[in-house]
Amino acid sequence: DQQVKQNSPSLSVQEGRISILNCDYTNSMFDYFLWYKKYPAEGPTFLISISSIKDKNEDGRFTVFLNKSAKHLSLHIVPSQPGDSAVYFCAASGGGADGLTFGKGTHLIIQP
Amino acid sequence: GAVVSQHPSWVICKSGTSVKIECRSLDFQATTMFWYRQFPKQSLMLMATSNEGSKATYEQGVEKDKFLINHASLTLSTLTVTSAHPEDSSFYICSAALAASGGYTFGSGTRLTVV
């Protein structure tokens, strides 16, 4: 049973446009959500996070939106750049010293 | 920033042998470390949580006698894959909890291939 779902295995976006990556979760105990960028054979790189007490967090080109009632979060990247091409993982935690539950990832491809 | 160094980055071993993967926190003390495994085109799956000085907590379905975790100091956690088999071939990643920020930092991962 997947508690964190990323239903789009891949997403293609034109350079300069907005990339929107989606993530759904089922466990209502999750209260901390993170987005990571990952290249093959490398560890994940942290991008941005959001606590369940917020509905939006922004950091430069990255914005994460959280809709708790829908158990849905999204990562917006604007403007998209070629270097953004990678696999993006959504992850969730129940807080404290819990490990992360990851989605399966979305492969973002930025086209010139 | 908080850096976790993971070694080796890749290893090939023969079936039946054991392999040790090290994860070190370079500029901070990691009370809690996590070990994940990722199969090709799959998600990162949490294997176990280790707290310094105590036994690791394993996720359901992960064999604790096969994946030995030692977290003897605040800067070092090790994962030993014992009697490795080809199905243990995977990408293993360690992570440390950052107490100050509530975030997590990851090692660069180890690609294990068992032949």
CSV table of C-alpha atoms in Angstrom, one decimal:
chain,number,residue,atom,x,y,z
A,1,ASP,CA,0.0,0.0,0.0
A,2,GLN,CA,1.7,3.2,-1.2
A,3,GLN,CA,1.2,6.0,1.3
A,4,VAL,CA,2.9,8.6,-0.9
A,5,LYS,CA,1.9,8.6,-4.6
A,6,GLN,CA,3.3,10.4,-7.6
A,7,ASN,CA,1.0,9.4,-10.4
A,8,SER,CA,3.0,11.0,-13.2
A,9,PRO,CA,6.1,8.9,-14.0
A,10,SER,CA,7.3,11.7,-16.3
A,11,LEU,CA,6.6,15.3,-17.3
A,12,SER,CA,7.9,17.3,-20.2
A,13,VAL,CA,8.0,21.1,-20.0
A,14,GLN,CA,9.3,23.8,-22.2
A,15,GLU,CA,12.2,25.9,-20.9
A,16,GLY,CA,11.0,29.1,-19.3
A,17,ARG,CA,7.5,27.7,-18.5
A,18,ILE,CA,6.2,26.5,-15.2
A,19,SER,CA,6.7,22.9,-14.1
A,20,ILE,CA,4.1,21.5,-11.7
A,21,LEU,CA,4.8,18.2,-10.0
A,22,ASN,CA,2.0,16.6,-8.0
A,23,CYS,CA,2.0,14.3,-5.0
A,24,ASP,CA,-0.8,12.7,-3.0
A,25,TYR,CA,-0.6,11.0,0.4
A,26,THR,CA,-3.0,8.7,2.3
A,27,ASN,CA,-1.5,8.8,5.9
A,28,SER,CA,-3.1,11.6,7.9
A,29,MET,CA,-0.3,11.3,10.4
A,30,PHE,CA,2.2,12.8,8.0
A,31,ASP,CA,2.9,16.4,9.1
A,32,TYR,CA,6.1,17.2,7.2
A,33,PHE,CA,6.6,17.1,3.5
A,34,LEU,CA,9.7,17.4,1.4
A,35,TRP,CA,10.7,17.5,-2.2
A,36,TYR,CA,14.0,16.1,-3.5
A,37,LYS,CA,15.8,16.1,-6.8
A,38,LYS,CA,17.8,13.1,-7.8
A,39,TYR,CA,20.1,12.0,-10.5
A,40,PRO,CA,20.9,8.3,-11.2
A,41,ALA,CA,23.4,6.8,-8.9
A,42,GLU,CA,23.4,9.8,-6.6
A,43,GLY,CA,21.8,10.6,-3.3
A,44,PRO,CA,18.7,12.9,-3.2
A,45,THR,CA,19.3,16.6,-3.0
A,46,PHE,CA,16.9,18.5,-0.8
A,47,LEU,CA,14.8,21.2,-2.6
A,48,ILE,CA,12.1,22.5,-0.3
A,49,SER,CA,9.9,21.4,2.5
A,50,ILE,CA,6.6,22.3,4.1
A,51,SER,CA,5.1,21.7,7.5
A,52,SER,CA,1.4,20.8,7.9
A,53,ILE,CA,0.7,24.0,9.6
A,54,LYS,CA,1.4,25.9,6.4
A,55,ASP,CA,-0.2,25.8,3.0
A,56,LYS,CA,2.6,27.4,1.0
A,57,ASN,CA,6.3,27.7,1.1
A,58,GLU,CA,8.5,29.5,-1.4
A,59,ASP,CA,12.2,29.5,-2.0
A,60,GLY,CA,13.4,31.2,-5.1
A,61,ARG,CA,12.1,29.4,-8.2
A,62,PHE,CA,10.5,26.6,-6.1
A,63,THR,CA,7.1,26.8,-4.4
A,64,VAL,CA,5.4,24.0,-2.6
A,65,PHE,CA,1.7,24.0,-2.0
A,66,LEU,CA,-0.1,21.8,0.6
A,67,ASN,CA,-3.8,21.0,0.6
A,68,LYS,CA,-4.3,19.0,3.7
A,69,SER,CA,-8.0,18.4,3.2
A,70,ALA,CA,-7.2,16.8,-0.2
A,71,LYS,CA,-4.0,15.2,1.1
A,72,HIS,CA,-2.3,16.7,-1.9
A,73,LEU,CA,0.9,18.7,-2.4
A,74,SER,CA,2.5,20.2,-5.5
A,75,LEU,CA,5.9,21.6,-6.4
A,76,HIS,CA,6.0,24.5,-8.8
A,77,ILE,CA,9.2,25.4,-10.6
A,78,VAL,CA,9.2,28.7,-12.5
A,79,PRO,CA,10.8,29.5,-14.8
A,80,SER,CA,11.9,25.9,-15.7
A,81,GLN,CA,15.6,25.6,-16.7
A,82,PRO,CA,17.4,22.8,-18.5
A,83,GLY,CA,19.3,22.0,-15.3
A,84,ASP,CA,16.0,21.2,-13.6
A,85,SER,CA,15.8,18.0,-15.7
A,86,ALA,CA,16.0,15.2,-13.1
A,87,VAL,CA,13.8,12.8,-11.1
A,88,TYR,CA,11.8,14.6,-8.4
A,89,PHE,CA,10.7,12.7,-5.3
A,90,CYS,CA,8.0,13.7,-2.9
A,91,ALA,CA,8.6,12.5,0.7
A,92,ALA,CA,6.6,12.6,3.9
A,93,SER,CA,7.3,12.2,7.5
A,94,GLY,CA,5.3,11.8,10.7
A,95,GLY,CA,7.7,14.1,12.5
A,96,GLY,CA,10.0,13.5,15.3
A,97,ALA,CA,12.8,11.0,14.3
A,98,ASP,CA,10.7,9.2,11.7
A,99,GLY,CA,12.3,8.2,8.4
A,100,LEU,CA,10.8,9.4,5.2
A,101,THR,CA,8.2,7.7,3.0
A,102,PHE,CA,8.9,8.4,-0.6
A,103,GLY,CA,6.8,8.5,-3.7
A,104,LYS,CA,8.0,6.7,-6.9
A,105,GLY,CA,9.3,9.9,-8.4
A,106,THR,CA,8.5,12.0,-11.5
A,107,HIS,CA,11.1,12.3,-14.2
A,108,LEU,CA,11.0,16.0,-15.3
A,109,ILE,CA,12.3,16.8,-18.7
A,110,ILE,CA,12.9,20.4,-19.6
A,111,GLN,CA,12.9,20.9,-23.4
A,112,PRO,CA,14.8,23.8,-24.9
B,1,GLY,CA,25.9,22.7,5.6
B,2,ALA,CA,25.4,19.3,7.1
B,3,VAL,CA,27.2,16.7,5.0
B,4,VAL,CA,27.0,13.0,5.1
B,5,SER,CA,29.8,11.0,3.4
B,6,GLN,CA,28.9,7.5,2.2
B,7,HIS,CA,31.5,4.9,1.1
B,8,PRO,CA,32.0,3.1,-1.1
B,9,SER,CA,30.1,4.6,-4.0
B,10,TRP,CA,30.0,1.3,-5.7
B,11,VAL,CA,31.0,-2.3,-4.9
B,12,ILE,CA,30.8,-5.6,-6.7
B,13,CYS,CA,31.0,-8.7,-4.6
B,14,LYS,CA,30.6,-12.4,-5.0
B,15,SER,CA,27.5,-14.2,-3.9
B,16,GLY,CA,27.8,-15.4,-0.2
B,17,THR,CA,30.2,-12.7,0.9
B,18,SER,CA,29.5,-9.7,3.1
B,19,VAL,CA,29.8,-6.1,2.3
B,20,LYS,CA,30.0,-3.1,4.7
B,21,ILE,CA,28.8,0.4,3.7
B,22,GLU,CA,29.8,3.3,5.9
B,23,CYS,CA,28.0,6.6,6.4
B,24,ARG,CA,29.7,9.4,8.3
B,25,SER,CA,28.4,12.8,9.3
B,26,LEU,CA,31.3,15.2,8.6
B,27,ASP,CA,30.4,18.4,10.4
B,28,PHE,CA,27.6,17.5,12.8
B,29,GLN,CA,26.6,14.8,15.2
B,30,ALA,CA,23.9,12.5,13.9
B,31,THR,CA,21.9,11.0,16.7
B,32,THR,CA,19.5,9.3,14.2
B,33,MET,CA,20.4,7.8,10.9
B,34,PHE,CA,18.3,6.0,8.3
B,35,TRP,CA,19.1,3.5,5.7
B,36,TYR,CA,17.2,3.3,2.4
B,37,ARG,CA,17.3,1.0,-0.6
B,38,GLN,CA,16.3,1.9,-4.1
B,39,PHE,CA,15.7,-0.7,-6.9
B,40,PRO,CA,15.8,0.6,-10.5
B,41,LYS,CA,13.0,3.0,-11.3
B,42,GLN,CA,11.5,2.5,-7.9
B,43,SER,CA,11.0,4.6,-4.9
B,44,LEU,CA,13.5,4.9,-2.0
B,45,MET,CA,12.3,2.4,0.6
B,46,LEU,CA,13.2,2.9,4.3
B,47,MET,CA,15.0,-0.2,5.6
B,48,ALA,CA,15.8,0.8,9.1
B,49,THR,CA,16.3,3.6,11.6
B,50,SER,CA,19.4,3.6,13.8
B,51,ASN,CA,20.0,5.6,16.9
B,52,GLU,CA,23.4,6.1,18.4
B,53,GLY,CA,24.2,3.5,21.0
B,54,SER,CA,21.0,1.4,20.6
B,55,LYS,CA,19.7,-1.3,18.4
B,56,ALA,CA,18.3,-0.4,15.0
B,57,THR,CA,14.6,-0.5,14.3
B,58,TYR,CA,13.9,-2.3,11.1
B,59,GLU,CA,10.9,-1.8,8.8
B,60,GLN,CA,8.5,-4.7,8.1
B,61,GLY,CA,10.0,-7.2,5.7
B,62,VAL,CA,13.6,-6.2,6.2
B,63,GLU,CA,15.7,-9.0,7.7
B,64,LYS,CA,17.7,-7.7,10.6
B,65,ASP,CA,20.1,-10.6,10.5
B,66,LYS,CA,20.9,-10.0,6.9
B,67,PHE,CA,21.2,-6.2,7.1
B,68,LEU,CA,23.3,-5.5,10.1
B,69,ILE,CA,23.3,-1.9,11.2
B,70,ASN,CA,25.8,-0.4,13.7
B,71,HIS,CA,25.6,3.1,15.0
B,72,ALA,CA,28.3,3.1,17.6
B,73,SER,CA,29.2,6.8,17.5
B,74,LEU,CA,27.5,10.1,16.7
B,75,THR,CA,29.3,10.4,13.4
B,76,LEU,CA,29.3,6.9,12.0
B,77,SER,CA,26.7,4.3,11.0
B,78,THR,CA,27.4,1.2,9.1
B,79,LEU,CA,25.3,-1.2,7.1
B,80,THR,CA,26.6,-4.7,6.5
B,81,VAL,CA,24.9,-6.9,3.9
B,82,THR,CA,25.7,-10.4,5.1
B,83,SER,CA,25.8,-13.4,2.8
B,84,ALA,CA,24.8,-11.2,-0.1
B,85,HIS,CA,22.8,-12.7,-3.0
B,86,PRO,CA,22.1,-11.2,-6.5
B,87,GLU,CA,18.7,-10.1,-5.3
B,88,ASP,CA,20.4,-7.8,-2.8
B,89,SER,CA,21.8,-5.8,-5.7
B,90,SER,CA,20.5,-2.4,-5.3
B,91,PHE,CA,21.3,1.3,-4.5
B,92,TYR,CA,21.7,1.8,-0.8
B,93,ILE,CA,21.5,5.4,0.7
B,94,CYS,CA,22.0,6.6,4.2
B,95,SER,CA,20.5,9.7,5.7
B,96,ALA,CA,20.8,11.6,8.9
B,97,ALA,CA,18.2,13.6,10.7
B,98,LEU,CA,19.1,17.2,11.3
B,99,ALA,CA,17.9,18.0,14.8
B,100,ALA,CA,18.2,21.7,14.5
B,101,SER,CA,16.2,22.2,11.3
B,102,GLY,CA,14.0,19.1,11.4
B,103,GLY,CA,15.2,18.2,7.9
B,104,TYR,CA,17.3,15.3,6.6
B,105,THR,CA,20.5,15.1,4.7
B,106,PHE,CA,21.5,12.2,2.4
B,107,GLY,CA,24.7,10.4,1.5
B,108,SER,CA,25.6,10.0,-2.1
B,109,GLY,CA,24.6,6.3,-2.1
B,110,THR,CA,26.3,3.0,-2.8
B,111,ARG,CA,25.6,0.8,-5.8
B,112,LEU,CA,25.9,-2.8,-4.7
B,113,THR,CA,26.1,-5.5,-7.4
B,114,VAL,CA,26.2,-9.1,-6.3
B,115,VAL,CA,27.5,-11.6,-8.9
